[in-house]
Amino acid sequence: MPDSDLVQSSPGQGLLCLSCCVPFRAGADCPRCGSTRVVEHPELFQLSIAHMDCDSFYASVEKRDRPDLADKPLLVGSPSGRGVVTTACYISRQYGPRSAMPMFKALELCPHAVVIPPDMAKYKAVSAQIRALMLQASPVIEPLSLDEAYLDLSDGVRLIEARNPAVILARLARAVEREVGITISVGLSYNKFLAKLASDRQKPRGFSVIGRAEALHQLAPMPVSKLFGVGQATAARMKDLGLETVADLHGLTESQLVQHFGKFGRALFAMSRGNDNRAITPDRPVKSISNETTFARDKSKFDDLAEPLRALCAKVSGRLQKAELKGKTLSIKLKTSDFKVLTRAHSLGGPSNDVRLMERLALELLAREVDGRSFRLIGVGISDISQVDQAIVSDLFAGV
Ligand code: TTP
Ligand code: MG
């Protein structure tokens, strides 16, 4: 663990500079760089589920490309006046415009706003760039739309074990600003529902934390509409029942909620207490790539088995390289002449698609199994695959 993160492993400490991304022990401003952009929370270094959401996404991208608009109110949407606002920048929001508002109304509220039509191809490219940065932190990210995603940075999941999740998130937000040129807000908690709630609390350029000790207390005064899955219709039904805030829900038992809202009542009961056990599911499954050969005649000698195994390693490594993928675990598969399947796995010691490393480990695994038995099939596979470029990882997450 880097010294800078180690400093924070003591309980009760929870200060992190959002400018230089280094934790510190005490004080209001960062003792290292003097920044006042500091996040403080007693559970800051114990939480690992995050939600990140870009600030006024389309408008931020347009402002990045038109620096002359930086200080001006900007609306992204159809300039004809008959369409709706897709994004209102934060300056324009001071005058009232919001997403989904008819453009003519937004322009009544903010007549001096500049209007730019949306350029979806550009926003998709920016989104892909941000996603690539996120994938350097964890293979388990779940995008919800072009500008937001959940990230699982738990132990055993995140790619940079040595760094605390909060530090990784601060670095990611900084990388999005520096490399993509727009700002993003971070929510950090212990489940998806609370992480998303948190990311929305301090926009723009926020870093907000909801810990276990405070969740119930913080949820209590919120309107029921803040709960995941409570739309206008459900909120209206709740109002009829006298349920307007989350605290009102706390007064009901789970079975009472189920009585009123069916199966959803169970989710409501859990969420109103800050519980949410939904897993973060990557949009594309963490893939594995494998290849196998069935022999015309069974083989039992090491050399006879090693030759096809080398050829399979070359194929699998070639596929990985072509797709710009790397895997962390190598496995071999053997099927005996009486159809028993054996699989043996070994870590590659980090993401790799190097054919020589794969061959060496595959042959080591093979050597342990060769004992006179005859085999009819041999295979090799790489799993724990991510689109990680180690060189970039070390740039983004190494050092302080
Ligand atoms: P949001 O994340 O909801 O909004 P935002 O990024 O503009 O602002 P915030 O800082 O509050 O997160 O949506 C992301 C993008 O999705 C937004 O820039 C434009 C698009 N969008 C629409 O096209 N129509 C809509 O009604 C909304 C809400 C968003
Ligand atoms: Mg957004």
XYZ file of C-alpha atoms and ligand atoms in Angstrom:
430
model
C 0.000 0.000 0.000
C 1.474 3.387 -0.895
C 2.469 5.446 2.140
C -0.003 8.136 1.170
C -2.917 5.700 1.435
C -1.495 3.974 4.484
C -1.720 7.198 6.431
C -5.470 6.874 6.213
C -5.918 3.313 7.372
C -6.336 4.424 10.964
C -10.005 4.623 11.939
C -11.596 7.994 12.530
C -9.477 9.678 9.874
C -11.055 10.654 6.616
C -9.605 13.613 4.728
C -8.721 13.573 1.072
C -7.529 16.362 -1.174
C -9.481 16.405 -4.442
C -6.765 18.424 -6.172
C -3.639 16.379 -5.500
C -5.658 13.247 -4.535
C -3.634 12.562 -1.394
C -5.215 11.682 1.982
C -4.173 13.649 5.047
C -4.693 13.563 8.789
C -5.924 16.920 9.979
C -6.713 20.461 8.959
C -9.155 22.229 6.683
C -6.969 22.709 3.607
C -4.604 20.228 1.985
C -1.235 20.448 3.761
C 0.489 19.258 0.617
C -0.868 21.513 -2.134
C -2.929 24.052 -0.158
C -6.132 23.201 -2.047
C -9.429 23.933 -0.369
C -11.123 21.168 -2.392
C -11.157 18.619 0.381
C -13.555 15.801 1.227
C -13.923 14.761 4.851
C -15.898 11.813 6.127
C -15.277 9.288 8.924
C -16.063 6.349 6.609
C -14.339 7.796 3.525
C -11.733 5.046 3.355
C -14.055 2.160 4.197
C -16.497 2.475 1.280
C -16.122 1.020 -2.196
C -19.327 1.345 -4.250
C -19.396 4.442 -6.409
C -21.567 6.271 -8.882
C -20.095 8.878 -11.216
C -22.199 11.298 -13.254
C -20.918 13.993 -15.602
C -22.000 17.555 -14.876
C -24.402 19.054 -17.478
C -22.892 16.522 -19.840
C -23.707 17.729 -23.379
C -23.269 21.370 -22.398
C -19.895 20.679 -20.748
C -18.643 18.974 -23.899
C -19.777 21.928 -26.038
C -18.139 24.408 -23.666
C -14.937 22.415 -23.781
C -14.916 22.846 -27.546
C -15.989 26.496 -27.438
C -13.950 28.169 -24.686
C -15.579 31.496 -25.599
C -18.804 30.082 -24.097
C -17.234 29.116 -20.768
C -18.851 31.968 -18.819
C -22.072 32.159 -20.813
C -25.428 30.449 -20.266
C -25.653 27.577 -22.736
C -28.584 25.405 -23.735
C -28.088 22.286 -25.811
C -31.179 21.441 -27.836
C -33.032 22.225 -30.985
C -32.503 25.932 -31.731
C -35.831 26.138 -33.574
C -37.649 26.945 -30.357
C -40.155 24.155 -30.984
C -38.014 21.445 -29.436
C -36.909 20.824 -25.857
C -33.764 21.516 -23.886
C -31.592 18.412 -23.674
C -29.022 20.023 -21.387
C -28.885 23.317 -19.548
C -25.420 24.358 -18.342
C -25.072 25.309 -14.693
C -24.924 29.047 -15.476
C -28.211 28.867 -17.387
C -29.812 26.834 -14.557
C -29.551 29.926 -12.333
C -32.264 31.467 -14.514
C -34.528 28.413 -14.461
C -33.931 26.332 -17.618
C -33.776 22.561 -17.104
C -33.540 19.401 -19.221
C -36.785 18.474 -20.987
C -38.157 22.045 -20.772
C -39.579 23.426 -24.039
C -36.882 25.551 -25.648
C -39.172 28.567 -26.030
C -39.840 28.520 -22.294
C -36.136 28.173 -21.456
C -35.405 31.147 -23.703
C -38.117 33.171 -22.019
C -36.404 32.503 -18.689
C -32.908 33.048 -20.026
C -33.100 35.103 -23.251
C -29.349 35.670 -23.447
C -28.587 31.900 -23.529
C -26.588 30.535 -26.431
C -28.298 27.522 -28.052
C -26.318 24.720 -29.672
C -27.882 21.670 -31.356
C -26.810 18.311 -29.894
C -23.993 16.352 -31.527
C -24.630 12.787 -30.385
C -21.627 11.300 -32.180
C -19.354 13.608 -30.212
C -21.011 12.789 -26.867
C -20.720 9.067 -27.584
C -17.010 9.434 -28.272
C -16.520 11.396 -25.035
C -18.522 8.780 -23.154
C -16.289 6.009 -24.512
C -13.210 7.956 -23.441
C -14.559 8.303 -19.890
C -15.528 4.633 -19.791
C -12.000 3.671 -20.841
C -10.653 5.672 -17.893
C -13.103 3.944 -15.536
C -12.017 0.553 -16.845
C -8.525 1.348 -15.687
C -9.887 1.412 -12.147
C -12.175 -1.634 -12.194
C -13.483 -4.154 -14.731
C -16.807 -4.045 -12.902
C -18.451 -0.867 -14.122
C -22.119 -0.577 -15.020
C -22.958 2.329 -17.304
C -26.512 3.654 -16.907
C -26.376 6.139 -19.745
C -23.731 8.007 -21.734
C -22.713 10.125 -18.770
C -23.071 7.945 -15.671
C -21.925 4.603 -14.322
C -21.642 2.545 -11.173
C -18.187 1.321 -10.219
C -17.328 -1.534 -7.905
C -13.984 -0.773 -6.268
C -14.194 -3.446 -3.570
C -11.205 -5.514 -2.459
C -10.529 -8.224 -4.988
C -12.413 -6.342 -7.704
C -10.590 -3.067 -8.296
C -7.509 -3.225 -10.444
C -5.243 -1.166 -8.226
C -5.441 -3.039 -4.933
C -2.835 -0.814 -3.348
C -4.963 2.287 -3.653
C -7.966 3.089 -1.530
C -11.239 3.373 -3.530
C -11.703 7.018 -2.477
C -8.229 7.891 -3.766
C -8.896 6.048 -7.032
C -12.152 7.973 -7.482
C -10.494 11.329 -6.851
C -7.844 10.430 -9.404
C -10.459 9.311 -11.896
C -12.393 12.566 -11.542
C -9.151 14.493 -11.988
C -8.256 12.410 -15.059
C -11.680 13.092 -16.592
C -11.067 16.819 -16.113
C -7.540 16.765 -17.474
C -7.826 14.230 -20.242
C -11.431 14.656 -21.354
C -11.886 18.300 -20.435
C -15.198 18.129 -18.536
C -16.151 17.745 -14.869
C -17.807 14.783 -13.183
C -19.425 14.267 -9.780
C -18.714 11.305 -7.529
C -20.940 9.511 -5.027
C -19.313 6.991 -2.702
C -21.201 4.633 -0.423
C -21.784 0.953 0.304
C -24.511 0.198 -2.234
C -25.803 1.391 -5.592
C -28.854 3.242 -4.355
C -26.911 5.358 -1.875
C -23.957 5.924 -4.219
C -26.299 7.363 -6.864
C -28.084 9.466 -4.306
C -24.707 10.793 -3.143
C -23.379 11.691 -6.600
C -26.345 14.003 -7.143
C -25.902 15.918 -3.892
C -22.974 18.232 -4.569
C -23.064 18.831 -8.285
C -21.144 20.133 -10.142
C -17.627 18.763 -9.432
C -18.863 17.100 -6.261
C -17.500 14.270 -4.167
C -20.169 13.168 -1.744
C -20.129 10.286 0.717
C -22.923 8.420 2.504
C -21.636 6.167 5.272
C -23.316 3.323 7.126
C -23.684 5.258 10.345
C -25.648 8.129 8.814
C -27.675 6.554 5.986
C -30.940 6.102 7.893
C -30.771 9.574 9.391
C -30.025 11.183 6.018
C -32.728 9.293 4.189
C -35.481 10.165 6.677
C -36.324 13.720 5.500
C -36.087 12.924 1.787
C -39.197 12.876 -0.386
C -40.265 9.344 -1.351
C -39.612 10.210 -5.012
C -35.877 9.952 -4.281
C -36.238 6.202 -3.844
C -35.266 4.094 -6.832
C -38.386 3.003 -8.700
C -40.753 5.548 -7.169
C -42.103 7.481 -10.147
C -44.865 10.063 -10.248
C -47.675 7.497 -10.103
C -46.304 5.649 -7.066
C -45.471 8.933 -5.335
C -49.078 10.045 -5.870
C -50.429 6.790 -4.407
C -48.096 7.196 -1.457
C -49.307 10.734 -0.905
C -52.886 9.429 -0.690
C -51.680 7.090 2.059
C -50.001 9.961 3.876
C -46.506 8.822 2.888
C -44.480 11.801 1.707
C -41.034 11.353 3.168
C -38.835 8.318 3.703
C -39.394 8.769 7.439
C -43.117 8.159 6.805
C -42.176 4.792 5.285
C -40.137 3.940 8.384
C -43.426 3.835 10.271
C -44.652 0.855 8.246
C -43.657 -2.792 8.521
C -42.440 -4.734 5.521
C -45.697 -6.641 5.259
C -47.716 -3.408 5.375
C -45.635 -2.051 2.500
C -46.129 -5.304 0.580
C -49.872 -5.029 1.209
C -49.927 -1.590 -0.415
C -47.294 -1.951 -3.139
C -46.999 -5.670 -3.832
C -43.509 -7.093 -4.355
C -42.096 -3.578 -4.702
C -43.017 -3.074 -1.037
C -40.083 -5.283 -0.069
C -37.674 -3.138 -2.069
C -39.198 -0.021 -0.546
C -38.715 -1.390 2.959
C -35.060 -2.154 2.242
C -34.257 1.076 0.420
C -35.935 3.301 2.985
C -33.457 1.831 5.471
C -30.486 2.318 3.159
C -30.316 -1.348 2.127
C -29.836 -2.353 -1.497
C -28.264 -5.657 -2.453
C -28.292 -5.190 -6.226
C -24.940 -6.164 -7.684
C -23.022 -3.956 -10.078
C -23.204 -5.807 -13.364
C -20.810 -4.883 -16.144
C -22.567 -4.126 -19.442
C -20.385 -6.653 -21.149
C -19.632 -9.810 -19.221
C -16.048 -10.172 -18.105
C -15.078 -12.458 -20.921
C -12.762 -15.369 -21.212
C -11.059 -16.517 -24.384
C -10.200 -20.153 -24.897
C -9.400 -22.710 -27.521
C -9.129 -26.508 -27.470
C -8.164 -29.421 -29.675
C -9.474 -32.988 -29.725
C -6.802 -35.451 -30.848
C -7.325 -38.047 -33.575
C -5.539 -40.461 -31.233
C -5.151 -40.123 -27.442
C -1.805 -38.756 -26.190
C 0.020 -39.332 -22.929
C 3.606 -38.066 -23.381
C 4.560 -34.578 -22.255
C 6.165 -33.611 -25.585
C 3.174 -34.854 -27.590
C 0.842 -32.783 -25.447
C 3.141 -29.744 -25.222
C 3.175 -29.158 -28.953
C -0.603 -28.624 -29.392
C -0.678 -26.669 -26.125
C 1.892 -24.189 -27.488
C -0.163 -23.804 -30.681
C -3.290 -23.113 -28.612
C -1.439 -20.506 -26.530
C -0.419 -18.737 -29.741
C -4.029 -18.702 -30.956
C -5.471 -17.431 -27.679
C -2.763 -14.815 -27.271
C -3.317 -13.686 -30.863
C -7.038 -13.253 -30.261
C -6.389 -11.269 -27.093
C -3.885 -9.001 -28.820
C -6.155 -8.391 -31.780
C -8.958 -7.346 -29.454
C -6.528 -5.309 -27.299
C -7.467 -7.367 -24.270
C -5.468 -8.803 -21.411
C -6.336 -11.484 -18.903
C -5.154 -12.245 -15.413
C -5.699 -15.995 -15.161
C -4.558 -18.820 -17.386
C -6.151 -22.235 -17.279
C -5.575 -25.493 -19.098
C -8.159 -28.165 -19.685
C -7.519 -31.845 -20.237
C -10.016 -34.584 -21.040
C -8.889 -38.103 -20.202
C -9.570 -41.081 -22.449
C -12.455 -41.969 -20.102
C -13.941 -38.472 -20.521
C -12.964 -36.976 -17.170
C -12.368 -33.244 -17.478
C -9.579 -31.603 -15.495
C -8.987 -27.879 -15.360
C -5.970 -26.295 -13.744
C -5.449 -22.548 -13.385
C -2.597 -20.205 -12.635
C -2.393 -16.435 -12.219
C -0.508 -14.501 -14.871
C 0.665 -12.144 -12.131
C -1.256 -9.209 -13.641
C -3.096 -8.455 -16.895
C -1.189 -9.977 -19.804
C -1.542 -11.328 -23.322
C 2.110 -12.320 -23.680
C 2.389 -15.608 -25.538
C 5.679 -16.640 -23.904
C 4.339 -16.131 -20.395
C 1.201 -18.059 -21.314
C 3.244 -20.932 -22.771
C 5.529 -21.156 -19.753
C 2.650 -21.320 -17.262
C 0.568 -23.668 -19.428
C 3.482 -26.092 -19.756
C 4.122 -25.948 -15.997
C 0.496 -26.866 -15.366
C 0.673 -29.631 -17.960
C 3.841 -31.122 -16.457
C 2.005 -31.678 -13.153
C -0.702 -33.737 -14.852
C 1.404 -35.961 -17.094
C 1.627 -39.286 -15.236
C 0.908 -41.953 -17.841
C -2.806 -41.180 -18.290
C -4.020 -40.786 -21.864
C -5.762 -37.609 -22.923
C -8.169 -37.092 -25.805
C -8.444 -33.302 -25.609
C -6.361 -30.335 -24.487
C -7.390 -26.692 -24.161
C -6.150 -23.372 -22.877
C -8.084 -20.330 -21.708
C -7.526 -16.844 -20.349
C -10.035 -15.296 -17.981
C -10.440 -12.183 -15.782
C -10.209 -10.184 -18.951
C -10.181 -6.412 -19.069
C -9.390 -3.772 -21.642
C -6.623 -2.508 -19.512
C -3.513 -0.901 -20.773
C -1.051 -1.320 -17.952
C 1.083 1.541 -19.196
C -1.825 3.944 -18.842
C -2.798 2.471 -15.477
C 0.572 3.277 -14.058
C 0.374 6.831 -15.412
C -2.983 7.448 -13.865
C -2.651 5.660 -10.569
C 1.055 5.489 -9.811
C 2.898 8.007 -7.640
C 1.109 10.691 -5.694
P -28.209 13.955 -16.740
O -27.010 13.327 -16.103
O -29.561 13.684 -16.157
O -28.072 15.524 -16.737
P -26.815 16.427 -17.014
O -25.552 15.629 -17.144
O -27.128 17.323 -18.173
O -26.746 17.328 -15.724
P -26.327 16.919 -14.249
O -25.134 17.781 -13.950
O -27.505 17.283 -13.401
O -26.012 15.459 -14.238
O -28.265 13.585 -18.265
C -27.118 13.388 -19.052
C -27.367 13.835 -20.476
O -28.488 13.144 -20.997
C -27.682 15.297 -20.605
O -26.534 16.130 -20.693
C -28.506 15.330 -21.849
C -29.218 14.006 -21.864
N -30.614 14.217 -21.418
C -31.611 14.422 -22.369
O -31.326 14.400 -23.570
N -32.885 14.658 -21.947
C -33.219 14.696 -20.619
O -34.394 14.909 -20.281
C -32.191 14.480 -19.650
C -32.516 14.524 -18.173
C -30.919 14.248 -20.087
Mg -25.121 14.119 -15.716
